[in-house]
Coordinates of N, CA and C in Angstrom, one line a residue:
Q3 N 2.8 0.3 -22.0 CA 3.5 -0.3 -21.8 C 4.3 -0.5 -20.6
V4 N 3.9 0.5 -19.5 CA 3.7 -0.1 -18.4 C 2.2 -0.3 -17.3
Q5 N 2.7 -1.5 -17.2 CA 1.3 -1.2 -16.2 C 1.2 -1.4 -14.3
L6 N 0.3 -1.0 -14.1 CA 0.2 -0.7 -13.1 C -1.8 -1.2 -11.7
V7 N -1.1 -2.1 -10.9 CA -2.0 -3.1 -10.3 C -2.0 -2.5 -8.9
E8 N -2.6 -2.3 -8.5 CA -3.5 -2.1 -7.0 C -3.9 -2.8 -6.2
S9 N -4.0 -3.1 -4.8 CA -4.4 -4.1 -4.4 C -4.6 -3.4 -2.9
G10 N -5.0 -4.2 -2.2 CA -5.3 -4.1 -0.3 C -6.5 -3.4 -0.2
G11 N -6.9 -2.6 -0.8 CA -8.4 -2.0 -0.4 C -9.4 -2.8 0.3
G12 N -10.4 -2.2 0.7 CA -12.0 -2.7 1.1 C -12.1 -2.3 2.2
L13 N -12.9 -2.8 3.0 CA -14.6 -1.9 4.0 C -13.7 -2.5 5.1
V14 N -13.7 -1.3 6.1 CA -13.1 -1.1 7.2 C -13.6 -0.3 8.0
Q15 N -13.4 -0.2 9.9 CA -14.2 0.5 9.9 C -13.3 1.5 11.0
P16 N -13.9 3.0 11.2 CA -13.1 4.2 11.3 C -12.8 3.9 12.2
G17 N -11.0 4.0 12.2 CA -10.2 3.9 13.5 C -8.8 2.9 13.1
G18 N -9.7 2.2 11.6 CA -8.4 0.9 11.7 C -7.5 1.4 11.0
S19 N -6.8 0.5 10.2 CA -5.8 0.5 9.1 C -6.2 -0.4 7.6
L20 N -5.0 -0.2 6.9 CA -5.4 -1.4 5.3 C -3.6 -0.3 4.8
R21 N -3.0 -1.1 4.0 CA -2.0 -1.1 3.5 C -2.8 -1.1 1.6
L22 N -2.5 -0.5 1.1 CA -2.2 -0.4 -0.3 C -0.9 -0.8 -0.9
S23 N -0.7 -1.2 -1.6 CA 0.5 -2.2 -2.5 C -0.2 -1.7 -4.3
C24 N 1.3 -1.3 -4.6 CA 0.7 -1.1 -6.2 C 2.3 -1.6 -7.1
A25 N 1.8 -2.6 -7.7 CA 2.5 -3.4 -8.1 C 2.5 -3.3 -9.8
A26 N 4.3 -2.6 -10.4 CA 4.2 -1.9 -12.0 C 4.6 -2.9 -12.7
S27 N 4.6 -3.1 -13.8 CA 5.6 -4.2 -14.4 C 5.5 -3.3 -16.1
G28 N 6.0 -4.0 -16.9 CA 6.2 -3.6 -18.2 C 7.4 -2.8 -19.1
R29 N 8.0 -1.9 -19.6 CA 9.1 -1.6 -19.9 C 9.2 -0.5 -19.1
I30 N 10.0 -0.7 -18.3 CA 11.0 0.2 -17.4 C 12.3 -0.4 -16.5
F31 N 13.0 1.3 -16.8 CA 13.9 1.5 -16.8 C 14.2 1.6 -15.5
S32 N 13.3 2.2 -14.6 CA 13.7 3.3 -13.5 C 12.1 3.9 -13.5
I33 N 12.1 4.1 -12.7 CA 10.5 4.6 -12.0 C 11.0 5.4 -11.0
Y34 N 11.1 7.0 -11.6 CA 11.3 8.4 -11.2 C 10.9 9.2 -9.9
G35 N 9.0 8.3 -9.9 CA 8.5 8.6 -8.7 C 7.1 8.2 -8.6
M36 N 6.1 7.7 -7.3 CA 5.2 7.2 -7.4 C 3.9 8.1 -6.2
G37 N 3.4 7.8 -6.6 CA 2.2 8.5 -5.7 C 0.0 7.7 -5.8
W38 N 0.3 8.1 -5.0 CA -1.4 7.9 -4.6 C -2.2 9.1 -4.3
Y39 N -3.1 8.8 -5.1 CA -4.5 9.5 -5.5 C -5.9 8.9 -4.8
R40 N -6.8 9.8 -4.4 CA -7.6 8.8 -4.5 C -8.8 10.2 -5.1
Q41 N -9.9 9.2 -5.0 CA -11.4 9.8 -6.0 C -12.5 9.6 -5.2
A42 N -13.1 10.6 -4.3 CA -14.9 10.2 -3.6 C -15.5 10.2 -4.5
A43 N -16.9 9.3 -4.4 CA -18.0 9.9 -5.1 C -18.0 11.3 -5.3
G44 N -18.4 12.3 -6.1 CA -19.1 13.5 -6.7 C -17.6 14.2 -6.5
K45 N -16.9 13.6 -6.4 CA -15.3 14.8 -5.8 C -14.1 14.6 -7.3
Q46 N -13.6 15.5 -6.9 CA -12.3 15.5 -8.0 C -11.1 14.9 -7.4
R47 N -10.5 14.2 -7.7 CA -9.6 13.2 -7.9 C -8.5 14.4 -7.2
E48 N -7.8 13.5 -6.0 CA -6.7 14.5 -5.5 C -5.6 13.8 -5.0
L49 N -4.3 14.5 -4.6 CA -3.4 14.1 -4.3 C -3.2 13.1 -3.2
V50 N -2.9 12.5 -2.8 CA -2.8 12.0 -1.5 C -1.3 11.8 -0.5
A51 N -0.3 11.4 -1.5 CA 1.1 11.2 -1.2 C 1.7 10.9 -2.3
T52 N 2.8 11.4 -1.7 CA 3.9 11.0 -3.5 C 5.4 10.1 -2.9
I53 N 6.6 9.6 -3.0 CA 7.5 9.3 -3.3 C 8.2 9.6 -4.3
T54 N 9.9 9.8 -4.4 CA 10.7 9.8 -5.6 C 11.8 8.7 -5.6
S55 N 12.2 8.7 -6.2 CA 13.3 7.7 -6.3 C 14.1 7.9 -5.1
S56 N 14.3 9.1 -4.8 CA 16.1 9.6 -3.9 C 14.5 9.0 -1.7
G57 N 13.6 9.2 -2.2 CA 12.7 9.1 -0.5 C 12.4 10.2 -0.5
T58 N 12.2 11.2 -1.0 CA 11.9 12.3 -0.5 C 10.3 12.1 -1.0
T59 N 9.1 12.1 0.3 CA 8.2 12.3 0.6 C 7.1 13.9 0.2
T60 N 6.0 13.7 -0.4 CA 4.9 14.6 0.5 C 3.6 14.1 1.2
Y61 N 2.8 15.2 1.3 CA 1.5 14.2 1.9 C 0.2 15.7 1.9
A62 N -1.1 15.5 1.4 CA -1.6 15.7 1.8 C -2.0 16.3 2.8
D63 N -2.6 17.6 3.7 CA -2.4 18.5 4.6 C -3.9 17.1 5.4
S64 N -4.3 16.5 4.5 CA -5.8 15.9 5.4 C -5.0 14.4 6.2
V65 N -3.5 13.5 5.4 CA -3.7 12.8 5.9 C -2.1 12.6 6.4
K66 N -1.8 13.8 6.6 CA -0.6 13.9 7.6 C -0.6 13.4 8.9
G67 N 0.2 12.6 9.0 CA 0.6 11.3 10.5 C -0.1 10.3 10.4
R68 N -1.0 10.4 9.6 CA -1.7 9.2 9.8 C -1.8 8.2 8.1
F69 N -1.1 8.6 7.3 CA -0.5 7.6 6.4 C 0.6 7.8 5.9
T70 N 1.6 6.7 5.2 CA 3.0 6.7 5.2 C 2.7 5.9 3.7
I71 N 3.5 6.9 2.8 CA 3.9 6.0 1.5 C 5.1 5.8 1.7
S72 N 5.7 4.6 0.8 CA 7.2 4.0 0.4 C 7.2 3.1 -0.8
R73 N 8.3 2.9 -0.8 CA 8.6 2.0 -2.3 C 9.2 1.2 -2.2
D74 N 9.4 0.1 -3.0 CA 10.6 -0.9 -3.1 C 10.9 -0.5 -4.7
G75 N 12.0 0.0 -4.9 CA 12.9 0.3 -6.3 C 13.4 -0.8 -6.3
A76 N 13.6 -2.2 -5.7 CA 14.0 -2.9 -7.1 C 13.1 -3.8 -7.3
K77 N 11.7 -3.9 -6.5 CA 10.8 -4.8 -6.6 C 9.6 -4.2 -7.4
N78 N 10.2 -2.7 -7.9 CA 9.1 -1.8 -8.3 C 7.6 -1.6 -8.0
M79 N 7.7 -1.7 -7.0 CA 6.2 -2.0 -5.7 C 6.8 -0.5 -5.0
G80 N 5.1 -0.3 -4.7 CA 4.3 1.4 -3.9 C 3.8 0.5 -2.7
Y81 N 3.9 1.5 -2.1 CA 3.0 1.1 -0.9 C 2.4 2.4 -0.2
L82 N 1.0 2.1 0.4 CA 0.6 3.3 1.1 C 0.0 2.5 2.7
Q83 N 0.3 3.0 3.8 CA -0.4 2.5 5.1 C -0.7 3.2 5.5
M84 N -2.0 3.6 5.8 CA -2.4 4.0 5.7 C -3.3 3.5 7.6
N85 N -3.3 4.7 8.7 CA -3.7 4.4 9.9 C -4.8 5.4 10.5
S86 N -5.7 5.5 11.4 CA -6.8 6.0 11.6 C -7.3 6.7 10.8
L87 N -7.9 5.1 10.5 CA -9.0 6.0 8.9 C -10.0 6.2 9.8
N88 N -11.2 7.0 8.8 CA -12.4 8.0 9.3 C -12.8 7.9 7.9
A89 N -14.4 8.1 7.6 CA -15.1 8.5 6.8 C -15.2 9.0 5.5
D90 N -14.1 9.9 5.8 CA -13.9 10.8 5.0 C -12.3 10.0 3.7
D91 N -11.8 9.5 4.5 CA -11.0 8.8 3.7 C -11.5 7.5 2.7
T92 N -13.1 7.4 2.6 CA -13.4 6.4 1.6 C -13.4 6.9 0.5
A93 N -12.7 6.3 -0.5 CA -12.7 7.1 -1.7 C -11.8 5.9 -2.9
V94 N -11.6 5.1 -3.9 CA -11.3 5.4 -5.1 C -9.5 6.0 -5.2
Y95 N -8.7 4.7 -5.1 CA -7.1 4.7 -4.5 C -6.7 4.5 -5.8
Y96 N -6.0 5.3 -6.1 CA -5.6 5.2 -7.7 C -4.2 5.3 -7.2
C97 N -3.3 4.4 -7.9 CA -1.7 4.2 -7.7 C -1.0 5.1 -9.3
N98 N 0.3 5.8 -8.9 CA 0.5 7.0 -10.0 C 1.9 6.3 -10.7
T99 N 2.5 6.4 -11.5 CA 3.5 6.4 -11.6 C 4.3 7.0 -12.5
Q100 N 6.0 8.2 -12.2 CA 6.5 8.4 -13.8 C 7.4 7.4 -14.1
S101 N 7.5 7.1 -14.7 CA 8.6 5.8 -15.3 C 9.9 6.5 -16.8
Y102 N 10.8 6.1 -16.8 CA 11.6 5.6 -17.6 C 11.5 4.5 -18.2
V103 N 11.4 4.4 -19.6 CA 11.4 3.2 -20.6 C 13.1 2.9 -20.4
T104 N 13.6 3.4 -21.0 CA 15.4 3.3 -21.2 C 16.4 4.2 -20.8
Y105 N 17.4 3.9 -21.0 CA 18.5 4.6 -19.9 C 18.4 6.0 -21.3
A106 N 18.2 5.6 -22.2 CA 18.5 7.5 -22.8 C 17.3 7.9 -22.1
D107 N 15.6 7.5 -22.5 CA 14.6 8.3 -21.3 C 15.1 9.2 -19.8
Y108 N 16.1 8.1 -19.2 CA 16.6 8.9 -17.9 C 17.0 9.6 -17.7
V109 N 18.6 10.0 -18.9 CA 19.4 11.2 -19.3 C 18.6 12.2 -19.8
N110 N 17.4 12.1 -20.4 CA 16.3 13.0 -20.8 C 15.6 13.8 -20.4
H111 N 15.3 13.0 -18.9 CA 14.2 12.9 -18.3 C 13.2 12.7 -19.0
R112 N 12.4 11.8 -20.0 CA 11.9 11.9 -20.8 C 10.8 10.5 -20.0
Y113 N 9.9 11.1 -19.3 CA 9.0 9.9 -18.4 C 7.7 9.5 -19.2
L114 N 6.7 8.5 -18.8 CA 5.8 7.7 -18.8 C 5.0 8.2 -17.9
N115 N 4.0 8.6 -17.6 CA 2.7 8.7 -17.2 C 1.9 7.9 -16.5
T116 N 1.6 7.0 -15.7 CA 0.5 5.6 -16.0 C 0.1 5.7 -14.3
W117 N -1.5 5.6 -14.5 CA -2.2 5.0 -13.7 C -3.1 3.9 -13.6
G118 N -3.3 3.1 -12.1 CA -4.0 2.0 -12.3 C -4.9 2.4 -12.2
Q119 N -5.5 1.3 -12.3 CA -7.3 1.0 -12.3 C -7.9 1.5 -11.0
G120 N -7.3 1.4 -9.8 CA -7.8 2.1 -8.8 C -7.8 0.9 -7.8
T121 N -8.1 0.5 -6.1 CA -8.8 0.3 -5.5 C -9.8 0.7 -4.6
Q122 N -10.7 0.2 -4.4 CA -12.1 1.0 -3.5 C -11.9 0.8 -1.5
V123 N -11.3 2.2 -1.2 CA -11.6 1.9 -0.1 C -13.1 1.9 0.8
T124 N -13.7 1.6 1.4 CA -14.4 2.2 2.6 C -14.4 2.1 4.3
V125 N -14.7 3.5 4.7 CA -14.1 3.2 5.7 C -16.0 3.6 6.5
S126 N -16.4 2.6 7.1 CA -17.8 2.3 7.7 C -18.2 1.7 8.5
S127 N -18.9 1.7 9.6 CA -19.0 1.5 11.2 C -20.1 0.3 10.5

């Protein structure tokens, strides 16, 4: 019912920057929360950053001060600005949303949890 498409990944040199985008589409009344997660080869998926509909953000300690999460509620878009990238940031980055399909779902806080397909970020010289 909800589709997420990430974009903006790629190969970047250490110290460089990338901006990831997440486009949400489908049956969406509103999006409660958006988040970015990442999974490096051989490791478990981990939280990178989240943002609520009111703009409250959380970050993993490893990215604080380097990454910035944002969203455009009117366009159902989410973003992750990544600066000062290093090799430890190499991973597949996934967008996640908690969204309401109808007003009734919003009132009752019944949300859909949706994942995107992921976008590869590789930091290497």
